[in-house]
Amino acid sequence: MLRAAFWMTALLLVPLGLLLYFLSGDLASIAGISPLWLARVSGGLLLAWGLFQLAASARPDAAKVGGLVAGNLLTVAALLPALLRLQTTLPPSLRLLLWLVVGWLGLAALLALLSTPLGRRGGEAGVR
């Protein structure tokens, strides 16, 4: 189940990163993105993060799982307030897409947290 969380994140971020990186000017104006370079930089970062998640799924360890959970939850924490505030001004298709991204990344973070073993000695993490 831990590898599924990595794959879920990668399967969302790689296509989203490619879409943003190669975003056309017409589509950017429809989505409300005015500086096109910002979309391209964001797309490149999302693509790199998604590819890293694919590579990390081969041999997950505590640091990679922590990075996956922290990155996903930080993205959810950044998108959720903006989505709630702009609920009425966003186009319905963009609003639905953002809700799907928030839910998908939140679910992947939850799966990673639930499938990570607590410690090597019977669940006593950090107890000596």
mmCIF file of C-alpha atoms in Angstrom:
data_model
loop_
_atom_site.group_PDB
_atom_site.id
_atom_site.type_symbol
_atom_site.label_atom_id
_atom_site.label_comp_id
_atom_site.label_asym_id
_atom_site.label_seq_id
_atom_site.Cartn_x
_atom_site.Cartn_y
_atom_site.Cartn_z
ATOM 1 C CA MET A 1 0.000 0.000 0.000
ATOM 2 C CA LEU A 2 2.963 2.315 0.576
ATOM 3 C CA ARG A 3 4.058 2.057 -3.040
ATOM 4 C CA ALA A 4 0.501 2.854 -4.097
ATOM 5 C CA ALA A 5 0.768 6.230 -2.341
ATOM 6 C CA PHE A 6 3.951 7.023 -4.275
ATOM 7 C CA TRP A 7 2.346 5.936 -7.548
ATOM 8 C CA MET A 8 -0.850 7.882 -6.843
ATOM 9 C CA THR A 9 1.167 11.043 -6.317
ATOM 10 C CA ALA A 10 3.305 10.458 -9.387
ATOM 11 C CA LEU A 11 0.329 9.628 -11.601
ATOM 12 C CA LEU A 12 -1.189 12.976 -10.704
ATOM 13 C CA LEU A 13 1.912 15.159 -10.746
ATOM 14 C CA VAL A 14 3.609 13.947 -13.941
ATOM 15 C CA PRO A 15 0.653 14.692 -16.273
ATOM 16 C CA LEU A 16 -0.185 17.903 -14.399
ATOM 17 C CA GLY A 17 3.439 19.026 -14.606
ATOM 18 C CA LEU A 18 3.579 18.277 -18.323
ATOM 19 C CA LEU A 19 0.296 20.114 -18.881
ATOM 20 C CA LEU A 20 1.496 23.214 -17.053
ATOM 21 C CA TYR A 21 4.954 23.126 -18.611
ATOM 22 C CA PHE A 22 3.608 22.986 -22.163
ATOM 23 C CA LEU A 23 0.581 25.198 -21.461
ATOM 24 C CA SER A 24 -0.498 27.264 -24.451
ATOM 25 C CA GLY A 25 -1.244 30.960 -24.122
ATOM 26 C CA ASP A 26 -4.921 30.448 -24.977
ATOM 27 C CA LEU A 27 -5.416 27.771 -22.327
ATOM 28 C CA ALA A 28 -3.521 29.896 -19.800
ATOM 29 C CA SER A 29 -5.906 32.807 -20.320
ATOM 30 C CA ILE A 30 -8.924 30.507 -19.906
ATOM 31 C CA ALA A 31 -7.491 29.101 -16.652
ATOM 32 C CA GLY A 32 -6.726 32.618 -15.424
ATOM 33 C CA ILE A 33 -2.935 32.263 -15.358
ATOM 34 C CA SER A 34 -1.493 35.594 -16.436
ATOM 35 C CA PRO A 35 2.295 35.148 -16.238
ATOM 36 C CA LEU A 36 2.916 32.118 -18.441
ATOM 37 C CA TRP A 37 6.440 31.640 -17.093
ATOM 38 C CA LEU A 38 4.947 30.931 -13.651
ATOM 39 C CA ALA A 39 2.925 28.056 -15.074
ATOM 40 C CA ARG A 40 6.007 26.682 -16.800
ATOM 41 C CA VAL A 41 8.140 26.852 -13.656
ATOM 42 C CA SER A 42 5.356 25.226 -11.635
ATOM 43 C CA GLY A 43 4.967 22.549 -14.294
ATOM 44 C CA GLY A 44 8.674 21.782 -14.241
ATOM 45 C CA LEU A 45 8.661 21.477 -10.447
ATOM 46 C CA LEU A 46 5.586 19.244 -10.438
ATOM 47 C CA LEU A 47 7.068 17.071 -13.171
ATOM 48 C CA ALA A 48 10.352 16.692 -11.267
ATOM 49 C CA TRP A 49 8.490 15.927 -8.035
ATOM 50 C CA GLY A 50 6.337 13.321 -9.781
ATOM 51 C CA LEU A 51 9.346 11.637 -11.384
ATOM 52 C CA PHE A 52 11.082 11.571 -8.004
ATOM 53 C CA GLN A 53 8.027 9.853 -6.508
ATOM 54 C CA LEU A 54 8.221 7.204 -9.232
ATOM 55 C CA ALA A 55 11.883 6.591 -8.438
ATOM 56 C CA ALA A 56 11.259 6.637 -4.668
ATOM 57 C CA SER A 57 8.547 4.000 -4.962
ATOM 58 C CA ALA A 58 11.169 1.400 -5.862
ATOM 59 C CA ARG A 59 12.809 1.544 -2.412
ATOM 60 C CA PRO A 60 10.722 3.569 0.041
ATOM 61 C CA ASP A 61 12.315 4.453 3.354
ATOM 62 C CA ALA A 62 11.361 6.765 6.211
ATOM 63 C CA ALA A 63 12.868 9.881 4.598
ATOM 64 C CA LYS A 64 11.112 9.302 1.267
ATOM 65 C CA VAL A 65 7.790 8.595 2.963
ATOM 66 C CA GLY A 66 8.216 11.712 5.090
ATOM 67 C CA GLY A 67 8.910 13.749 1.970
ATOM 68 C CA LEU A 68 5.886 12.297 0.218
ATOM 69 C CA VAL A 69 3.556 13.003 3.133
ATOM 70 C CA ALA A 70 4.963 16.478 3.828
ATOM 71 C CA GLY A 71 4.902 17.513 0.170
ATOM 72 C CA ASN A 72 1.372 16.280 -0.364
ATOM 73 C CA LEU A 73 0.031 17.860 2.825
ATOM 74 C CA LEU A 74 1.780 21.173 2.104
ATOM 75 C CA THR A 75 0.240 21.222 -1.359
ATOM 76 C CA VAL A 76 -3.191 20.472 0.111
ATOM 77 C CA ALA A 77 -2.657 23.195 2.731
ATOM 78 C CA ALA A 78 -1.760 25.699 0.010
ATOM 79 C CA LEU A 79 -4.626 24.831 -2.337
ATOM 80 C CA LEU A 80 -7.474 24.302 0.117
ATOM 81 C CA PRO A 81 -7.788 27.864 1.548
ATOM 82 C CA ALA A 82 -7.553 29.401 -1.920
ATOM 83 C CA LEU A 83 -10.111 26.960 -3.241
ATOM 84 C CA LEU A 84 -12.521 27.683 -0.395
ATOM 85 C CA ARG A 85 -12.094 31.439 -0.761
ATOM 86 C CA LEU A 86 -12.457 31.512 -4.559
ATOM 87 C CA GLN A 87 -15.278 28.962 -4.665
ATOM 88 C CA THR A 88 -17.705 31.265 -6.490
ATOM 89 C CA THR A 89 -15.263 33.014 -8.830
ATOM 90 C CA LEU A 90 -13.507 29.965 -10.290
ATOM 91 C CA PRO A 91 -14.868 28.335 -13.429
ATOM 92 C CA PRO A 92 -16.669 25.084 -12.527
ATOM 93 C CA SER A 93 -14.227 22.874 -14.439
ATOM 94 C CA LEU A 94 -11.188 24.435 -12.752
ATOM 95 C CA ARG A 95 -12.895 24.222 -9.348
ATOM 96 C CA LEU A 96 -13.594 20.512 -9.895
ATOM 97 C CA LEU A 97 -10.012 19.896 -11.033
ATOM 98 C CA LEU A 98 -8.625 21.597 -7.936
ATOM 99 C CA TRP A 99 -10.939 19.617 -5.638
ATOM 100 C CA LEU A 100 -9.761 16.412 -7.332
ATOM 101 C CA VAL A 101 -6.093 17.389 -6.858
ATOM 102 C CA VAL A 102 -6.667 18.222 -3.179
ATOM 103 C CA GLY A 103 -8.534 14.967 -2.556
ATOM 104 C CA TRP A 104 -6.071 12.827 -4.504
ATOM 105 C CA LEU A 105 -2.989 14.213 -2.755
ATOM 106 C CA GLY A 106 -4.682 14.052 0.643
ATOM 107 C CA LEU A 107 -5.630 10.424 0.071
ATOM 108 C CA ALA A 108 -2.092 9.542 -1.050
ATOM 109 C CA ALA A 109 -0.657 11.206 2.084
ATOM 110 C CA LEU A 110 -3.122 9.334 4.286
ATOM 111 C CA LEU A 111 -2.296 6.000 2.615
ATOM 112 C CA ALA A 112 1.424 6.614 3.104
ATOM 113 C CA LEU A 113 0.922 7.493 6.774
ATOM 114 C CA LEU A 114 -1.245 4.455 7.463
ATOM 115 C CA SER A 115 1.043 1.987 5.720
ATOM 116 C CA THR A 116 4.304 3.179 7.287
ATOM 117 C CA PRO A 117 5.489 0.988 10.174
ATOM 118 C CA LEU A 118 5.819 2.913 13.439
ATOM 119 C CA GLY A 119 9.138 1.485 14.478
ATOM 120 C CA ARG A 120 11.380 -1.526 14.333
ATOM 121 C CA ARG A 121 10.588 -2.736 17.855
ATOM 122 C CA GLY A 122 6.898 -3.520 17.821
ATOM 123 C CA GLY A 123 5.563 -0.045 17.220
ATOM 124 C CA GLU A 124 7.614 1.793 19.834
ATOM 125 C CA ALA A 125 8.858 4.604 17.649
ATOM 126 C CA GLY A 126 11.535 6.625 19.348
ATOM 127 C CA VAL A 127 11.291 4.818 22.700
ATOM 128 C CA ARG A 128 14.598 3.554 24.062
#
